[in-house]
Amino acid sequence: MGIVERKEREREEMRELILEAARKLFLAQGFDKTSIRNIAEAIEYSPATIYLYYKDKNELLYSLHEAGFQKMMKDFSIVEAIKDPFEKLITLGNQYLKFAIDNPELYDLMFIMDAPMETLSCREEAWDEGARSFEFLKITIAECIEAGHFKNTTDIENASLTIWSFMHGLLSLHLRKRMAFFEDDREMERIQNAFKLFIEMIKCTY
Amino acid sequence: MGIVERKEREREEMRELILEAARKLFLAQGFDKTSIRNIAEAIEYSPATIYLYYKDKNELLYSLHEAGFQKMMKDFSIVEAIKDPFEKLITLGNQYLKFAIDNPELYDLMFIMDAPMETLSCREEAWDEGARSFEFLKITIAECIEAGHFKNTTDIENASLTIWSFMHGLLSLHLRKRMAFFEDDREMERIQNAFKLFIEMIKCTY
DNA sequence: CAAATATAATAAACAGTGTTTAGTGAAAAT
DNA sequence: ATTTTCACTAAACACTGTTTATTATATTTG
């Protein structure tokens, strides 16, 4: 009898329905301003129903987390066509910048918000999507080292963390409005210039 | 008659009483977990009273903001005794790291949280405390350039933003638990190593 | 097929949140 | 002594995430 199969399928469809509604609302109006009741209303179910499919709001956030990493990895995949390792690294950086600026709410969720990281499942099974992205950076850097860059650096993980830190810092200062005191509206230009300078710094490193 | 003066003084004392209670609670249990009702209870007043002295919770957060910058600037002041500009910059970086790690809730409020930045007063009058800190970094970098570092860099503001971005990125990845997937407990060591590598990168930049 | 059971969905409640409003009692001014 | 001003608060408003007890329906069993 295929009843259990059908029920399982229906359950998965319901999970997807909730997640899709959540994503739309979250990306449209932000995470804080989206309530369980909003999501329930959007799918025309009672708020309590959502709790039959997701443990709590954090688990819902966390599911979007994974989708975000998948999207980012897809954006990254275009660099695989590039042969020159350093050119690859630069393009990877540009793709990271573009991803964050095009999907600010998603980037915020993945790298800035602290709510989803408090979920237990986080340290365990998942964020290996996050770890995989970091691995991608590590591989690219390893290729750069092999091609003669980062001459005095042997610790690939350290180099990766350093580069990630800079990129993330630049973006989160922007996303969390800490560059606002510059008062002009050349914020994008400033981001581009800082990125260029950092690239120069990497180039020079003997 | 000194009645208006006394009333003004009493008002200032009340503002201070509220702020002090808020700071204690915020730093002890975090910002999200501290409510207006908690603060009111601590000072033995009704929640509504707080609104007679502060427009809303954000204005309260924002007042702590300023105190945070003052504390940070005080921590920075020890570098003024250092003569060598580059040594000065390194120490400034170390002080910034130390401030963030010793005062995680304060750092979060000042540089990561988005709530206080939505306050109107923010873009205007204040965050000039923040701008002043950035100015301090700029001056230090200008001295480094004068002493022969950053040979190909003329844009001081860009160099400052680049350095700030790296420092902030490293710290916010740590504070927001995005380095947790490393799984070992050498997070502090990783932060130190990334900092050292970045210093090397600056040194090398022709 | 009818009775018993399992289950999906929900209304309502719980315990909290930031904030506003209407009203009270005491201090200050007339 | 009376009026006015003003600090203060109880209570309410409109929310929030989450849990519980209940109902209606679908499935299984006798």
Short mmCIF file of C-alpha atoms (C1' of nucleotides) in Angstrom, two decimals:
data_model
loop_
_atom_site.label_atom_id
_atom_site.label_comp_id
_atom_site.label_asym_id
_atom_site.label_seq_id
_atom_site.Cartn_x
_atom_site.Cartn_y
_atom_site.Cartn_z
CA MET A 1 0.00 0.00 0.00
CA GLY A 2 1.32 3.38 -1.06
CA ILE A 3 -0.42 5.36 1.63
CA VAL A 4 2.67 5.95 3.72
CA GLU A 5 4.54 7.01 0.57
CA ARG A 6 1.79 9.43 -0.39
CA LYS A 7 1.70 10.84 3.14
CA GLU A 8 5.44 11.28 3.12
CA ARG A 9 5.20 13.05 -0.23
CA GLU A 10 2.39 15.27 1.04
CA ARG A 11 4.47 16.09 4.09
CA GLU A 12 7.41 17.09 1.92
CA GLU A 13 5.12 19.23 -0.25
CA MET A 14 3.79 20.97 2.83
CA ARG A 15 7.31 21.63 4.10
CA GLU A 16 8.14 23.10 0.71
CA LEU A 17 4.98 25.23 0.69
CA ILE A 18 5.85 26.70 4.07
CA LEU A 19 9.49 27.26 3.14
CA GLU A 20 8.59 28.96 -0.12
CA ALA A 21 6.16 31.33 1.60
CA ALA A 22 8.73 32.02 4.30
CA ARG A 23 11.41 32.80 1.75
CA LYS A 24 9.20 35.21 -0.19
CA LEU A 25 8.23 37.10 2.95
CA PHE A 26 11.72 37.05 4.45
CA LEU A 27 13.40 38.37 1.31
CA ALA A 28 10.69 40.95 0.75
CA GLN A 29 10.37 42.47 4.20
CA GLY A 30 13.28 41.12 6.23
CA PHE A 31 13.50 38.39 8.83
CA ASP A 32 12.61 40.30 11.94
CA LYS A 33 9.49 41.76 10.40
CA THR A 34 8.20 38.39 9.24
CA SER A 35 6.25 36.43 11.84
CA ILE A 36 5.03 32.86 11.94
CA ARG A 37 1.54 34.31 11.73
CA ASN A 38 2.46 36.15 8.50
CA ILE A 39 3.72 32.94 6.93
CA ALA A 40 0.66 31.03 8.11
CA GLU A 41 -1.62 33.67 6.63
CA ALA A 42 0.22 33.55 3.30
CA ILE A 43 -0.37 29.81 2.92
CA GLU A 44 -3.86 30.00 4.48
CA TYR A 45 -3.11 27.71 7.40
CA SER A 46 -3.12 28.29 11.13
CA PRO A 47 0.17 29.29 12.81
CA ALA A 48 0.18 26.08 14.83
CA THR A 49 0.32 24.01 11.64
CA ILE A 50 3.79 25.34 10.84
CA TYR A 51 5.00 23.78 14.07
CA LEU A 52 3.91 20.36 12.80
CA TYR A 53 6.48 20.70 10.01
CA TYR A 54 9.25 22.79 11.55
CA LYS A 55 10.50 22.67 15.12
CA ASP A 56 10.63 26.46 15.46
CA LYS A 57 11.36 29.66 13.58
CA ASN A 58 15.08 29.02 13.70
CA GLU A 59 14.73 25.71 11.89
CA LEU A 60 12.81 27.56 9.21
CA LEU A 61 15.60 30.14 8.97
CA TYR A 62 18.08 27.36 8.87
CA SER A 63 16.46 25.63 5.92
CA LEU A 64 16.79 28.84 3.93
CA HIS A 65 20.41 28.95 4.99
CA GLU A 66 21.14 25.82 3.02
CA ALA A 67 19.29 27.09 -0.06
CA GLY A 68 21.37 30.26 0.16
CA PHE A 69 24.64 28.34 0.07
CA GLN A 70 23.44 26.34 -2.89
CA LYS A 71 22.65 29.54 -4.76
CA MET A 72 26.03 31.02 -3.84
CA MET A 73 27.88 27.90 -4.98
CA LYS A 74 26.01 28.10 -8.27
CA ASP A 75 27.16 31.72 -8.67
CA PHE A 76 30.70 30.58 -7.89
CA SER A 77 30.69 27.81 -10.49
CA ILE A 78 31.39 30.22 -13.38
CA VAL A 79 34.95 30.67 -12.13
CA GLU A 80 35.73 27.06 -12.99
CA ALA A 81 36.06 28.08 -16.64
CA ILE A 82 38.91 30.44 -15.80
CA LYS A 83 42.38 28.98 -16.18
CA ASP A 84 44.68 31.52 -14.54
CA PRO A 85 44.49 30.84 -10.75
CA PHE A 86 44.87 34.45 -9.68
CA GLU A 87 42.27 35.64 -12.19
CA LYS A 88 40.08 32.89 -10.75
CA LEU A 89 40.54 34.24 -7.22
CA ILE A 90 39.68 37.79 -8.30
CA THR A 91 36.54 36.61 -10.08
CA LEU A 92 35.58 34.54 -7.05
CA GLY A 93 35.89 37.68 -4.95
CA ASN A 94 33.76 39.64 -7.37
CA GLN A 95 31.12 36.92 -7.38
CA TYR A 96 31.06 36.95 -3.58
CA LEU A 97 30.58 40.73 -3.60
CA LYS A 98 27.85 40.44 -6.22
CA PHE A 99 26.05 37.67 -4.33
CA ALA A 100 25.98 39.71 -1.11
CA ILE A 101 24.81 42.90 -2.79
CA ASP A 102 22.19 41.19 -4.94
CA ASN A 103 20.88 39.08 -2.04
CA PRO A 104 21.40 41.20 1.06
CA GLU A 105 18.79 39.44 3.20
CA LEU A 106 20.19 36.04 2.27
CA TYR A 107 23.78 37.12 2.94
CA ASP A 108 22.70 38.55 6.26
CA LEU A 109 21.07 35.27 7.21
CA MET A 110 24.04 33.19 6.12
CA PHE A 111 26.87 35.24 7.60
CA ILE A 112 25.66 37.91 9.99
CA MET A 113 22.47 36.98 11.86
CA ASP A 114 23.05 35.05 15.04
CA ALA A 115 19.61 33.49 15.40
CA PRO A 116 20.10 30.49 13.06
CA MET A 117 23.52 29.63 14.49
CA GLU A 118 22.01 28.89 17.86
CA THR A 119 20.13 25.93 16.42
CA LEU A 120 21.68 22.67 17.55
CA SER A 121 21.54 21.06 14.10
CA CYS A 122 23.88 23.78 12.98
CA ARG A 123 27.12 22.63 14.51
CA GLU A 124 26.35 19.09 13.50
CA GLU A 125 25.03 17.94 10.14
CA ALA A 126 24.73 21.26 8.35
CA TRP A 127 26.88 24.28 7.62
CA ASP A 128 28.87 21.68 5.73
CA GLU A 129 27.37 23.61 2.83
CA GLY A 130 29.20 26.58 4.36
CA ALA A 131 32.32 24.51 4.90
CA ARG A 132 32.16 23.41 1.25
CA SER A 133 32.19 27.05 0.10
CA PHE A 134 35.22 27.67 2.29
CA GLU A 135 36.84 24.58 0.78
CA PHE A 136 36.25 26.07 -2.65
CA LEU A 137 38.19 29.18 -1.61
CA LYS A 138 40.97 27.04 -0.16
CA ILE A 139 41.37 25.10 -3.41
CA THR A 140 41.53 28.31 -5.43
CA ILE A 141 44.20 29.68 -3.11
CA ALA A 142 46.15 26.44 -3.25
CA GLU A 143 46.23 26.82 -7.05
CA CYS A 144 47.44 30.40 -6.66
CA ILE A 145 50.27 29.27 -4.40
CA GLU A 146 51.21 26.56 -6.90
CA ALA A 147 51.31 29.24 -9.62
CA GLY A 148 53.78 31.30 -7.59
CA HIS A 149 51.61 33.72 -5.64
CA PHE A 150 51.60 34.07 -1.84
CA LYS A 151 55.28 33.19 -1.95
CA ASN A 152 55.89 33.20 1.78
CA THR A 153 52.59 31.63 2.79
CA THR A 154 52.30 27.94 3.51
CA ASP A 155 49.16 27.93 5.63
CA ILE A 156 46.34 27.76 3.09
CA GLU A 157 43.62 27.78 5.74
CA ASN A 158 45.05 30.93 7.27
CA ALA A 159 45.28 32.66 3.90
CA SER A 160 41.68 31.67 3.17
CA LEU A 161 40.41 32.98 6.49
CA THR A 162 42.30 36.24 5.95
CA ILE A 163 40.76 36.78 2.54
CA TRP A 164 37.29 35.75 3.67
CA SER A 165 37.57 38.08 6.67
CA PHE A 166 38.35 41.05 4.48
CA MET A 167 35.52 40.33 2.05
CA HIS A 168 33.04 39.71 4.81
CA GLY A 169 34.13 42.76 6.78
CA LEU A 170 33.75 45.07 3.80
CA LEU A 171 30.31 43.68 3.01
CA SER A 172 28.98 43.63 6.53
CA LEU A 173 30.11 47.19 7.21
CA HIS A 174 28.11 48.09 4.14
CA LEU A 175 25.05 45.94 4.84
CA ARG A 176 24.85 47.02 8.46
CA LYS A 177 25.20 50.70 7.47
CA ARG A 178 28.51 51.40 9.22
CA MET A 179 29.89 53.22 6.22
CA ALA A 180 27.05 55.73 6.34
CA PHE A 181 29.13 58.42 8.03
CA PHE A 182 31.02 58.97 4.77
CA GLU A 183 27.94 61.02 3.89
CA ASP A 184 28.47 60.92 0.14
CA ASP A 185 26.72 58.28 -1.96
CA ARG A 186 29.85 56.73 -3.40
CA GLU A 187 29.60 53.69 -1.16
CA MET A 188 29.71 51.23 -4.06
CA GLU A 189 32.78 52.97 -5.42
CA ARG A 190 34.44 52.73 -2.01
CA ILE A 191 33.73 49.01 -1.86
CA GLN A 192 35.22 48.51 -5.31
CA ASN A 193 38.31 50.53 -4.41
CA ALA A 194 38.91 48.64 -1.18
CA PHE A 195 38.58 45.37 -3.10
CA LYS A 196 41.11 46.56 -5.68
CA LEU A 197 43.57 47.64 -3.00
CA PHE A 198 43.26 44.29 -1.26
CA ILE A 199 43.95 42.50 -4.56
CA GLU A 200 47.07 44.65 -4.92
CA MET A 201 48.13 43.70 -1.43
CA ILE A 202 47.83 40.01 -2.26
CA LYS A 203 49.73 40.49 -5.51
CA CYS A 204 52.60 42.19 -3.73
CA THR A 205 52.96 39.71 -0.91
CA TYR A 206 56.32 38.12 -1.43
CA MET B 1 14.82 80.35 41.73
CA GLY B 2 16.78 77.17 41.17
CA ILE B 3 13.78 74.90 40.68
CA VAL B 4 14.20 74.51 36.93
CA GLU B 5 17.91 73.83 37.47
CA ARG B 6 17.14 71.18 40.07
CA LYS B 7 14.50 69.61 37.83
CA GLU B 8 16.94 69.53 34.95
CA ARG B 9 19.54 67.92 37.18
CA GLU B 10 17.03 65.36 38.42
CA ARG B 11 16.08 64.60 34.84
CA GLU B 12 19.71 63.99 33.93
CA GLU B 13 20.14 61.79 37.00
CA MET B 14 17.11 59.76 35.97
CA ARG B 15 18.44 59.34 32.43
CA GLU B 16 21.71 58.15 33.91
CA LEU B 17 19.93 55.75 36.27
CA ILE B 18 18.04 54.18 33.38
CA LEU B 19 21.10 54.00 31.16
CA GLU B 20 23.20 52.41 33.87
CA ALA B 21 20.58 49.74 34.56
CA ALA B 22 20.20 49.13 30.83
CA ARG B 23 23.95 48.74 30.37
CA LYS B 24 24.27 46.27 33.23
CA LEU B 25 21.45 44.12 31.91
CA PHE B 26 22.49 44.37 28.27
CA LEU B 27 26.10 43.42 28.93
CA ALA B 28 25.09 40.62 31.28
CA GLN B 29 22.39 38.90 29.28
CA GLY B 30 22.52 40.41 25.79
CA PHE B 31 20.37 43.00 24.05
CA ASP B 32 17.60 40.83 22.70
CA LYS B 33 17.00 39.19 26.03
CA THR B 34 16.73 42.50 27.88
CA SER B 35 13.32 44.13 27.80
CA ILE B 36 12.10 47.56 28.79
CA ARG B 37 10.19 45.79 31.56
CA ASN B 38 13.43 44.23 32.86
CA ILE B 39 15.11 47.61 32.98
CA ALA B 40 12.07 49.19 34.67
CA GLU B 41 12.05 46.43 37.27
CA ALA B 42 15.76 46.91 37.98
CA ILE B 43 15.29 50.60 38.79
CA GLU B 44 11.93 50.02 40.50
CA TYR B 45 9.94 52.21 38.13
CA SER B 46 7.12 51.44 35.76
CA PRO B 47 8.00 50.62 32.11
CA ALA B 48 6.12 53.71 30.93
CA THR B 49 8.48 55.96 32.91
CA ILE B 50 11.40 54.98 30.70
CA TYR B 51 9.54 56.47 27.74
CA LEU B 52 9.49 59.83 29.50
CA TYR B 53 13.28 59.87 29.31
CA TYR B 54 14.06 57.95 26.13
CA LYS B 55 12.08 58.02 22.88
CA ASP B 56 12.27 54.24 22.44
CA LYS B 57 14.49 51.21 22.98
CA ASN B 58 16.68 52.18 20.05
CA GLU B 59 17.51 55.54 21.58
CA LEU B 60 18.55 53.68 24.71
CA LEU B 61 20.75 51.38 22.64
CA TYR B 62 22.11 54.38 20.88
CA SER B 63 23.17 56.12 24.09
CA LEU B 64 25.24 53.06 24.98
CA HIS B 65 26.75 53.25 21.54
CA GLU B 66 28.41 56.54 22.39
CA ALA B 67 29.73 55.24 25.69
CA GLY B 68 31.18 52.27 23.79
CA PHE B 69 33.13 54.51 21.45
CA GLN B 70 34.45 56.53 24.35
CA LYS B 71 35.69 53.35 26.01
CA MET B 72 37.29 52.18 22.76
CA MET B 73 39.01 55.51 22.20
CA LYS B 74 40.38 55.28 25.72
CA ASP B 75 41.77 51.82 24.91
CA PHE B 76 43.30 53.26 21.75
CA SER B 77 45.00 56.14 23.54
CA ILE B 78 47.90 53.97 24.74
CA VAL B 79 49.25 53.83 21.18
CA GLU B 80 50.04 57.53 21.31
CA ALA B 81 53.14 56.72 23.34
CA ILE B 82 54.53 54.63 20.47
CA LYS B 83 56.90 56.43 18.14
CA ASP B 84 57.29 54.09 15.18
CA PRO B 85 54.20 54.56 12.97
CA PHE B 86 53.97 50.96 11.80
CA GLU B 87 54.39 49.67 15.34
CA LYS B 88 51.62 52.09 16.25
CA LEU B 89 49.32 50.63 13.58
CA ILE B 90 49.98 47.07 14.76
CA THR B 91 49.25 48.00 18.36
CA LEU B 92 46.10 49.81 17.27
CA GLY B 93 44.99 46.61 15.55
CA ASN B 94 45.72 44.58 18.64
CA GLN B 95 43.79 47.04 20.79
CA TYR B 96 40.84 46.78 18.41
CA LEU B 97 40.94 42.98 18.64
CA LYS B 98 41.19 43.14 22.40
CA PHE B 99 38.32 45.60 22.72
CA ALA B 100 36.01 43.41 20.64
CA ILE B 101 36.90 40.21 22.45
CA ASP B 102 36.72 41.76 25.92
CA ASN B 103 33.45 43.58 25.18
CA PRO B 104 31.61 41.36 22.70
CA GLU B 105 28.14 42.75 23.44
CA LEU B 106 29.40 46.32 23.11
CA TYR B 107 31.25 45.57 19.88
CA ASP B 108 28.16 43.88 18.52
CA LEU B 109 26.06 46.93 19.33
CA MET B 110 28.57 49.35 17.85
CA PHE B 111 29.43 47.53 14.63
CA ILE B 112 27.08 44.63 13.90
CA MET B 113 23.55 45.14 15.21
CA ASP B 114 21.28 46.94 12.83
CA ALA B 115 18.66 48.13 15.32
CA PRO B 116 20.47 51.27 16.59
CA MET B 117 21.44 52.39 13.08
CA GLU B 118 17.81 52.80 12.11
CA THR B 119 17.45 55.62 14.63
CA LEU B 120 17.22 58.95 12.86
CA SER B 121 19.60 60.72 15.22
CA CYS B 122 22.21 58.29 14.02
CA ARG B 123 22.95 59.68 10.59
CA GLU B 124 22.90 63.16 12.01
CA GLU B 125 24.49 64.36 15.20
CA ALA B 126 26.09 61.13 16.39
CA TRP B 127 28.32 58.39 15.10
CA ASP B 128 30.76 61.25 14.92
CA GLU B 129 32.23 59.33 17.83
CA GLY B 130 32.54 56.50 15.28
CA ALA B 131 33.87 58.87 12.64
CA ARG B 132 36.45 60.11 15.14
CA SER B 133 37.72 56.56 15.68
CA PHE B 134 38.02 56.14 11.92
CA GLU B 135 39.88 59.46 11.79
CA PHE B 136 42.31 58.08 14.36
CA LEU B 137 43.03 55.13 12.06
CA LYS B 138 43.46 57.47 9.10
CA ILE B 139 46.01 59.59 10.96
CA THR B 140 48.00 56.53 11.96
CA ILE B 141 48.03 55.33 8.37
CA ALA B 142 49.06 58.76 7.11
CA GLU B 143 52.03 58.56 9.46
CA CYS B 144 52.87 55.12 8.10
CA ILE B 145 52.82 56.44 4.54
CA GLU B 146 55.06 59.32 5.55
CA ALA B 147 57.47 56.79 7.05
CA GLY B 148 57.67 54.90 3.77
CA HIS B 149 55.01 52.21 4.08
CA PHE B 150 52.13 51.67 1.62
CA LYS B 151 54.46 52.92 -1.09
CA ASN B 152 51.95 52.81 -3.93
CA THR B 153 48.95 53.98 -1.94
CA THR B 154 47.86 57.60 -2.00
CA ASP B 155 44.24 57.18 -0.96
CA ILE B 156 44.40 57.17 2.84
CA GLU B 157 40.66 56.75 3.26
CA ASN B 158 40.69 53.68 1.02
CA ALA B 159 43.62 52.16 2.92
CA SER B 160 41.80 52.79 6.21
CA LEU B 161 38.58 51.20 5.00
CA THR B 162 40.51 48.18 3.74
CA ILE B 163 42.23 47.64 7.07
CA TRP B 164 39.06 48.26 9.08
CA SER B 165 37.17 45.83 6.83
CA PHE B 166 39.65 43.06 7.49
CA MET B 167 39.66 43.60 11.24
CA HIS B 168 35.90 43.85 11.43
CA GLY B 169 35.40 40.82 9.19
CA LEU B 170 37.67 38.64 11.27
CA LEU B 171 35.98 39.71 14.48
CA SER B 172 32.41 39.46 13.27
CA LEU B 173 32.97 35.99 11.80
CA HIS B 174 34.18 35.05 15.26
CA LEU B 175 31.48 36.84 17.28
CA ARG B 176 28.68 35.57 15.06
CA LYS B 177 30.01 32.02 15.25
CA ARG B 178 30.83 31.56 11.56
CA MET B 179 34.20 30.02 12.33
CA ALA B 180 32.56 27.23 14.31
CA PHE B 181 32.87 24.70 11.49
CA PHE B 182 36.61 24.50 12.08
CA GLU B 183 35.56 22.20 14.92
CA ASP B 184 38.77 22.54 16.90
CA ASP B 185 39.00 25.07 19.71
CA ARG B 186 41.92 27.01 18.28
CA GLU B 187 39.74 29.90 17.22
CA MET B 188 41.80 32.49 19.10
CA GLU B 189 44.96 31.15 17.51
CA ARG B 190 43.36 31.39 14.06
CA ILE B 191 42.41 34.99 14.70
CA GLN B 192 45.96 35.80 15.78
CA ASN B 193 47.43 34.07 12.72
CA ALA B 194 45.12 35.85 10.30
CA PHE B 195 46.05 39.15 11.93
CA LYS B 196 49.75 38.35 11.58
CA LEU B 197 49.35 37.41 7.93
CA PHE B 198 47.49 40.62 7.21
CA ILE B 199 50.27 42.64 8.86
CA GLU B 200 52.74 40.83 6.61
CA MET B 201 50.62 41.72 3.60
CA ILE B 202 50.69 45.38 4.55
CA LYS B 203 54.45 45.25 5.12
CA CYS B 204 55.05 43.78 1.69
CA THR B 205 52.84 46.16 -0.25
CA TYR B 206 55.16 48.12 -2.47
"C1'" DC C 1 -19.92 -2.06 6.48
"C1'" DA C 2 -19.46 -0.25 11.32
"C1'" DA C 3 -16.53 0.72 15.20
"C1'" DA C 4 -12.05 1.97 16.80
"C1'" DT C 5 -7.97 4.29 16.07
"C1'" DA C 6 -4.64 7.35 14.25
"C1'" DT C 7 -3.63 11.85 12.53
"C1'" DA C 8 -3.76 16.54 10.40
"C1'" DA C 9 -5.43 21.04 11.49
"C1'" DT C 10 -6.86 24.53 14.53
"C1'" DA C 11 -8.86 27.73 18.24
"C1'" DA C 12 -7.44 29.40 22.18
"C1'" DA C 13 -4.32 30.24 25.57
"C1'" DC C 14 0.37 31.33 27.67
"C1'" DA C 15 3.95 34.23 28.47
"C1'" DG C 16 6.25 37.46 26.72
"C1'" DT C 17 7.45 41.96 23.71
"C1'" DG C 18 7.58 47.47 22.60
"C1'" DT C 19 4.71 51.27 23.08
"C1'" DT C 20 0.56 54.47 24.06
"C1'" DT C 21 -3.20 56.40 26.64
"C1'" DA C 22 -5.87 57.94 30.28
"C1'" DG C 23 -5.79 59.05 34.88
"C1'" DT C 24 -3.78 60.01 39.74
"C1'" DG C 25 -1.38 62.24 43.41
"C1'" DA C 26 1.94 65.45 44.70
"C1'" DA C 27 4.67 69.54 43.95
"C1'" DA C 28 4.78 74.35 42.16
"C1'" DA C 29 2.67 78.64 40.83
"C1'" DT C 30 -0.90 81.70 41.18
"C1'" DA D 1 -6.20 78.35 49.40
"C1'" DT D 2 -6.92 77.29 44.84
"C1'" DT D 3 -5.40 76.33 40.45
"C1'" DT D 4 -2.12 74.51 37.41
"C1'" DT D 5 1.68 71.74 36.12
"C1'" DC D 6 4.05 67.58 35.86
"C1'" DA D 7 6.19 63.05 37.18
"C1'" DC D 8 4.48 58.75 37.42
"C1'" DT D 9 1.79 54.56 36.57
"C1'" DA D 10 -2.06 50.97 35.65
"C1'" DA D 11 -4.01 49.25 32.01
"C1'" DA D 12 -4.58 48.54 27.42
"C1'" DC D 13 -3.10 47.77 22.44
"C1'" DA D 14 -1.18 45.22 19.03
"C1'" DC D 15 2.02 42.36 18.43
"C1'" DT D 16 5.51 38.13 19.02
"C1'" DG D 17 6.91 32.68 19.31
"C1'" DT D 18 5.11 28.58 21.03
"C1'" DT D 19 2.03 24.92 23.41
"C1'" DT D 20 -2.19 22.57 24.58
"C1'" DA D 21 -6.64 20.72 24.25
"C1'" DT D 22 -10.07 19.84 20.88
"C1'" DT D 23 -12.27 18.73 16.51
"C1'" DA D 24 -12.90 16.83 12.11
"C1'" DT D 25 -11.23 13.67 8.90
"C1'" DA D 26 -8.75 9.78 7.07
"C1'" DT D 27 -7.19 5.12 7.89
"C1'" DT D 28 -7.23 0.66 9.95
"C1'" DT D 29 -9.30 -3.05 12.38
"C1'" DG D 30 -13.00 -6.40 13.91
#
